[in-house]
Structures are given as C-alpha cells and as structure tokens.
mmCIF file of N, CA and C and ligand atoms in Angstrom:
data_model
loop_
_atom_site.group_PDB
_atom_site.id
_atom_site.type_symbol
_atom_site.label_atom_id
_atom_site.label_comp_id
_atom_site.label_asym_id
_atom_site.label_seq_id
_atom_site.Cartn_x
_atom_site.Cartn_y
_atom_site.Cartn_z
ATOM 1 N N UNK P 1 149.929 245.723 340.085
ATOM 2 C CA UNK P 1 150.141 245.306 341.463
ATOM 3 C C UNK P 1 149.941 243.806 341.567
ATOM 4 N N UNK P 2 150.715 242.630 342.417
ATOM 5 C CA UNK P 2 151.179 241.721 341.996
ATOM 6 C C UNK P 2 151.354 241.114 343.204
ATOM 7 N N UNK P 3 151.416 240.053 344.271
ATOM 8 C CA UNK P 3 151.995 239.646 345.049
ATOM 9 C C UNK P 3 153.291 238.666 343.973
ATOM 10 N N UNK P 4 154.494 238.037 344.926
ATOM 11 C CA UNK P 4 155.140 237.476 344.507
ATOM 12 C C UNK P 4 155.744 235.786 345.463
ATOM 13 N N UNK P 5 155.441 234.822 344.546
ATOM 14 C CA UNK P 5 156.277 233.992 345.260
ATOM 15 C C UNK P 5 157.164 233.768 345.306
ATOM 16 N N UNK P 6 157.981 233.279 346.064
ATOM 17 C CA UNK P 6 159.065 232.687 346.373
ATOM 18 C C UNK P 6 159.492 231.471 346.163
ATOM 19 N N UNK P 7 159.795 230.754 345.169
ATOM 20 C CA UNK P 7 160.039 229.719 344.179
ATOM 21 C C UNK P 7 161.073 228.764 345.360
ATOM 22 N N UNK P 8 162.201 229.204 345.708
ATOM 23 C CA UNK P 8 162.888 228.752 346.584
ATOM 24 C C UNK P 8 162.695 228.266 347.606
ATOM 25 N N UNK P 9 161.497 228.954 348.379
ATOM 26 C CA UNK P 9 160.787 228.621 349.797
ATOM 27 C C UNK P 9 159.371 227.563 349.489
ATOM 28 N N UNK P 10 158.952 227.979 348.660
ATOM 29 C CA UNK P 10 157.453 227.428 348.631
ATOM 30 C C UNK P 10 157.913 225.894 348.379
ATOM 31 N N UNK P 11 156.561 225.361 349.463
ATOM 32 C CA UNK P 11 156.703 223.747 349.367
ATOM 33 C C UNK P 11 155.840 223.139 348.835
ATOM 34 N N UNK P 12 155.156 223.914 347.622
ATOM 35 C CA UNK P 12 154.134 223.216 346.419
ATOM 36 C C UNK P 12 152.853 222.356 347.264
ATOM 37 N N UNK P 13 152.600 222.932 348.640
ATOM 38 C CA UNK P 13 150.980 222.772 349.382
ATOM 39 C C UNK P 13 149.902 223.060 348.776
ATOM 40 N N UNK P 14 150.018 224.064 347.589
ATOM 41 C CA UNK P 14 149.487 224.577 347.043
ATOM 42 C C UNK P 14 148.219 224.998 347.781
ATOM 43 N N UNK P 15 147.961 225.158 349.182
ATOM 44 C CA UNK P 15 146.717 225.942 349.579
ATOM 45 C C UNK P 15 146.713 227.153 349.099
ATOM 46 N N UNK P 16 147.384 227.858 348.850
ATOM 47 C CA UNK P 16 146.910 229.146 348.190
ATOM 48 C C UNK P 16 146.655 229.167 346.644
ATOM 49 N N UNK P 17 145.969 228.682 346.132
ATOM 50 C CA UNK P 17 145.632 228.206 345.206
ATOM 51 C C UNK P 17 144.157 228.589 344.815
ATOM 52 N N UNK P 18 143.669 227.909 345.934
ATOM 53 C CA UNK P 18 142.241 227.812 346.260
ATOM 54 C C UNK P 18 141.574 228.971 346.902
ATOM 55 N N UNK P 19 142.358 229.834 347.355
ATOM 56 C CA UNK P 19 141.846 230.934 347.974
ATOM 57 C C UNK P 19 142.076 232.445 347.254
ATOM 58 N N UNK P 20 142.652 231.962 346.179
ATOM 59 C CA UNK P 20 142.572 233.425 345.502
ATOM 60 C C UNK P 20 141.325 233.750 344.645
ATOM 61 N N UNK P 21 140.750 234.831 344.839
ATOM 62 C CA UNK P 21 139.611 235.468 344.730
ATOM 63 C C UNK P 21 139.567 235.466 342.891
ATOM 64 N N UNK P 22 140.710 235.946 342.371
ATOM 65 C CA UNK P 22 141.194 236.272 340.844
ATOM 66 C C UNK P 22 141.465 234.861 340.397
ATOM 67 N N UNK P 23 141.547 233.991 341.209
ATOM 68 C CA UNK P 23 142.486 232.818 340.161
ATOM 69 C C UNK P 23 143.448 233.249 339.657
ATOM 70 N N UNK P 24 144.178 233.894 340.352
ATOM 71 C CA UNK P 24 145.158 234.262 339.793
ATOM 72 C C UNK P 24 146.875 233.452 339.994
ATOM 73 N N UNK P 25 146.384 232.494 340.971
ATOM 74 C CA UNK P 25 148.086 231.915 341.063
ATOM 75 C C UNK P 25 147.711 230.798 340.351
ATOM 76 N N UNK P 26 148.883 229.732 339.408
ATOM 77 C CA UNK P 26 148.338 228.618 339.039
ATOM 78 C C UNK P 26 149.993 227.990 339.157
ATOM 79 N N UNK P 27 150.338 226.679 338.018
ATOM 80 C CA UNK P 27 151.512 225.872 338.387
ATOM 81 C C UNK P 27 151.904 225.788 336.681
ATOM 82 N N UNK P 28 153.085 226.375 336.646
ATOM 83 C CA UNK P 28 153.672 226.402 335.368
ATOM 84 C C UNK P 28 155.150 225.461 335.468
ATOM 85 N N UNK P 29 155.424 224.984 334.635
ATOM 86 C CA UNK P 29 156.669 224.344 334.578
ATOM 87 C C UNK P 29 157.167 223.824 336.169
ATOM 88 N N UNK P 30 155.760 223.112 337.017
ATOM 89 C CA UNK P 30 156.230 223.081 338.219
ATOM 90 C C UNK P 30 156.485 223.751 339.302
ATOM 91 N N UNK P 31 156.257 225.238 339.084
ATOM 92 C CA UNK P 31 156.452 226.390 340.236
ATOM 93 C C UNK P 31 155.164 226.851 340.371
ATOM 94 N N UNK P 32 154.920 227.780 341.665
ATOM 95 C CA UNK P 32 153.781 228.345 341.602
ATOM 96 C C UNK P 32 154.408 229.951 340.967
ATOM 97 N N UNK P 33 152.927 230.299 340.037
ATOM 98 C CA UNK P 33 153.443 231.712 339.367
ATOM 99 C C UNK P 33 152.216 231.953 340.019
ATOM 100 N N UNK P 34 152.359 233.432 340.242
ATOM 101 C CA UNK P 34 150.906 234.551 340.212
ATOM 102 C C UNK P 34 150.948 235.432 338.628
ATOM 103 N N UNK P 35 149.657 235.679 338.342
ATOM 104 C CA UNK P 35 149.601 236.417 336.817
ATOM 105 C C UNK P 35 149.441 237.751 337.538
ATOM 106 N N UNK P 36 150.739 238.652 337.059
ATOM 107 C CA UNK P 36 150.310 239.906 337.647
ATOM 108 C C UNK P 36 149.616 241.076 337.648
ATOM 109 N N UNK P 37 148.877 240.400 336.042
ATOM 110 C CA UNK P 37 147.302 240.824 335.250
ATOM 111 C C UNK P 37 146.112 240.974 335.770
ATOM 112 N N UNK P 38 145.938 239.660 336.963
ATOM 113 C CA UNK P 38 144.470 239.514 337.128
ATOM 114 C C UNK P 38 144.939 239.715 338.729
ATOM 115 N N UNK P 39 146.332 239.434 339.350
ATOM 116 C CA UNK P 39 146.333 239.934 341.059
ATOM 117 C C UNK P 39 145.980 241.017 341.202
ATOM 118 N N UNK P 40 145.113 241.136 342.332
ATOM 119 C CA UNK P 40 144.213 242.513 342.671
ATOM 120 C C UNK P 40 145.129 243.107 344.249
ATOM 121 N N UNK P 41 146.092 242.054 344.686
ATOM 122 C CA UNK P 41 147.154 241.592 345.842
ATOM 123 C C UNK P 41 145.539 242.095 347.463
ATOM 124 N N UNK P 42 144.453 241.390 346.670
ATOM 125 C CA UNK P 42 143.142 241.168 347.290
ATOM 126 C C UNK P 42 142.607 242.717 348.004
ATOM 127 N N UNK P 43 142.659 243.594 347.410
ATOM 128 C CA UNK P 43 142.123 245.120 347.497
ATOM 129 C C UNK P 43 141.349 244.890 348.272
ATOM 130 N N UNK P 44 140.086 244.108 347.805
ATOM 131 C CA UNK P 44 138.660 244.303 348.367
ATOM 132 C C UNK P 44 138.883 243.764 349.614
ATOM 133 N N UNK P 45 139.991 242.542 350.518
ATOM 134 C CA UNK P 45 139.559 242.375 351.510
ATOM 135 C C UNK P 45 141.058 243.049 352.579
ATOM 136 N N UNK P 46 140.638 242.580 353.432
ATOM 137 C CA UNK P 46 141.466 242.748 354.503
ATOM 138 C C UNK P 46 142.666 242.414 354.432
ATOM 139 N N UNK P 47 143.424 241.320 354.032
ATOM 140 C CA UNK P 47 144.875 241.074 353.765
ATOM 141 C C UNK P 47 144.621 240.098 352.805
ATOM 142 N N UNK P 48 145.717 239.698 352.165
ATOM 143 C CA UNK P 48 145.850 238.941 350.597
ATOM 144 C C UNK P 48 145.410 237.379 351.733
ATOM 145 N N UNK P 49 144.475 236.986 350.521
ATOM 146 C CA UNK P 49 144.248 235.720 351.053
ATOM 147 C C UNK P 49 145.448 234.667 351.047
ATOM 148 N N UNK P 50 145.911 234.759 349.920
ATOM 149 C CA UNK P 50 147.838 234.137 349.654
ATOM 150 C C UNK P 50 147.924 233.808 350.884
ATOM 151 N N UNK P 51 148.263 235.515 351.349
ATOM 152 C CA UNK P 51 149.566 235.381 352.165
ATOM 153 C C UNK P 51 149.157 234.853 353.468
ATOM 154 N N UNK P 52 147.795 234.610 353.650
ATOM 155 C CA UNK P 52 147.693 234.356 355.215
ATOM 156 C C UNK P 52 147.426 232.775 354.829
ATOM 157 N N UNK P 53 146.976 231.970 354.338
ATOM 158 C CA UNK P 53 147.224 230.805 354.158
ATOM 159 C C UNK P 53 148.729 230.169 354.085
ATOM 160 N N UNK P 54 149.572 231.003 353.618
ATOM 161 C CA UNK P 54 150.837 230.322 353.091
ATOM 162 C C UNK P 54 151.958 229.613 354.111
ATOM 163 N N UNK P 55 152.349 228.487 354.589
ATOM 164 C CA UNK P 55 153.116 228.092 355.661
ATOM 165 C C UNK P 55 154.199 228.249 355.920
ATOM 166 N N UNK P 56 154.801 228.956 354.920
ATOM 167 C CA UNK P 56 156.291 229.266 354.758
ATOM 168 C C UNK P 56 156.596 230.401 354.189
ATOM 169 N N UNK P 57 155.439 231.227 354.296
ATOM 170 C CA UNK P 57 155.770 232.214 354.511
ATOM 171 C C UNK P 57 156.505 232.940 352.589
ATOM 172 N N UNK P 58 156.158 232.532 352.182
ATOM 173 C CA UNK P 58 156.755 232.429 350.772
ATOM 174 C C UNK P 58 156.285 233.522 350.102
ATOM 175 N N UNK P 59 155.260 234.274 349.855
ATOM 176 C CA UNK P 59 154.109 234.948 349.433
ATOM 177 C C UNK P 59 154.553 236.370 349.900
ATOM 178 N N UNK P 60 155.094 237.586 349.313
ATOM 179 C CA UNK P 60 155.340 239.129 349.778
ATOM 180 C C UNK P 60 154.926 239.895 348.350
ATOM 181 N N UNK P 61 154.625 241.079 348.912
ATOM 182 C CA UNK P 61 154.676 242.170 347.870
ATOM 183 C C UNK P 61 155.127 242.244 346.821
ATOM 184 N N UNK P 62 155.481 242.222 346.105
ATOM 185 C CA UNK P 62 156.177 242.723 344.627
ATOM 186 C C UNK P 62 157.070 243.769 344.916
HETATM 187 S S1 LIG Q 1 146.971 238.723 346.683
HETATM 188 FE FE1 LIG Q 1 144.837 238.015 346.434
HETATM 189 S S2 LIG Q 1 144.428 238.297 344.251
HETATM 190 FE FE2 LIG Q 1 146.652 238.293 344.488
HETATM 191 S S3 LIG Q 1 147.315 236.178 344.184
HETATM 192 FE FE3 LIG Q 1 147.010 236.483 346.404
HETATM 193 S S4 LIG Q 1 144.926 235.796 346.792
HETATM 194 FE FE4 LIG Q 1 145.102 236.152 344.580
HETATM 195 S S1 LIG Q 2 150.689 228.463 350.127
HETATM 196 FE FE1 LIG Q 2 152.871 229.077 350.118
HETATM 197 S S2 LIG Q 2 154.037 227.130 350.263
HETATM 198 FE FE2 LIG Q 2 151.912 226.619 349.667
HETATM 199 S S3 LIG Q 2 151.974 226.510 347.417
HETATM 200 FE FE3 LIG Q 2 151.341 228.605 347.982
HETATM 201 S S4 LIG Q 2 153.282 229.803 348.010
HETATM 202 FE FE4 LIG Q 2 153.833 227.628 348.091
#
C-alpha cells in the first residue's frame, strides 16, 4: 500500500517531505518518488499526512 505522486502536477514545494512519518517520500532524478516499501499511506493516523499538506493536490491512492 503506497500513496502516489503526480510527477506532472507537483511543484517540487516539497512540504510533504517533512511530514511523512516513514520517510518515505524523497527526490530522485528530480521528481518526488514515494518508496512503496516503507508507505504505511499513514494507517496509524487520521488521513495521510502527504496528502493534506500537498497544494496541488498531487498526492492520491495508488
Ligand atoms: S501516506 Fe503517510 S507514510 Fe505514505 S508517503 Fe504519505 S505521509 Fe508518508
Ligand atoms: S507537497 Fe505536493 S506539490 Fe509539494 S512536493 Fe509534495 S507532491 Fe509535490
């Protein structure tokens, strides 16, 4: 289980970065990737931290 970005939309703010619980999103070849190893798509809380930081909305389900 995995959230996914949106490479096309995302405007490299990179606040969601900082708020993932897993460390799980980082910056590869310039894009943001999520590892879909260590995304937990934030179980333990209330909604994915990602996705409620994200300004554009870039950040959905897998
Ligand atoms: S859903 Fe949660 S665990 Fe997954 S990338 Fe977003 S903040 Fe990290
Ligand atoms: S918060 Fe959204 S727009 Fe900002 S870097 Fe992350 S995915 Fe991209």
């Amino acid at each position: 289980m995995a959230v996914t970005i949106n490479v096309d939309e995302c405007t490299r703010c990179d606040d969601c970065i900082p708020v993932c619980p897993t460390k799980s999103i980082s910056v590869k070849k310039g894009n943001l990737v999520v590892n879909a190893d260590t995304c937990t798509e934030c179980e333990d809380h209330d909604s994915p931290k990602c996705m409620a930081v994200c300004p554009s909305g870039s950040i959905t389900y897998a």
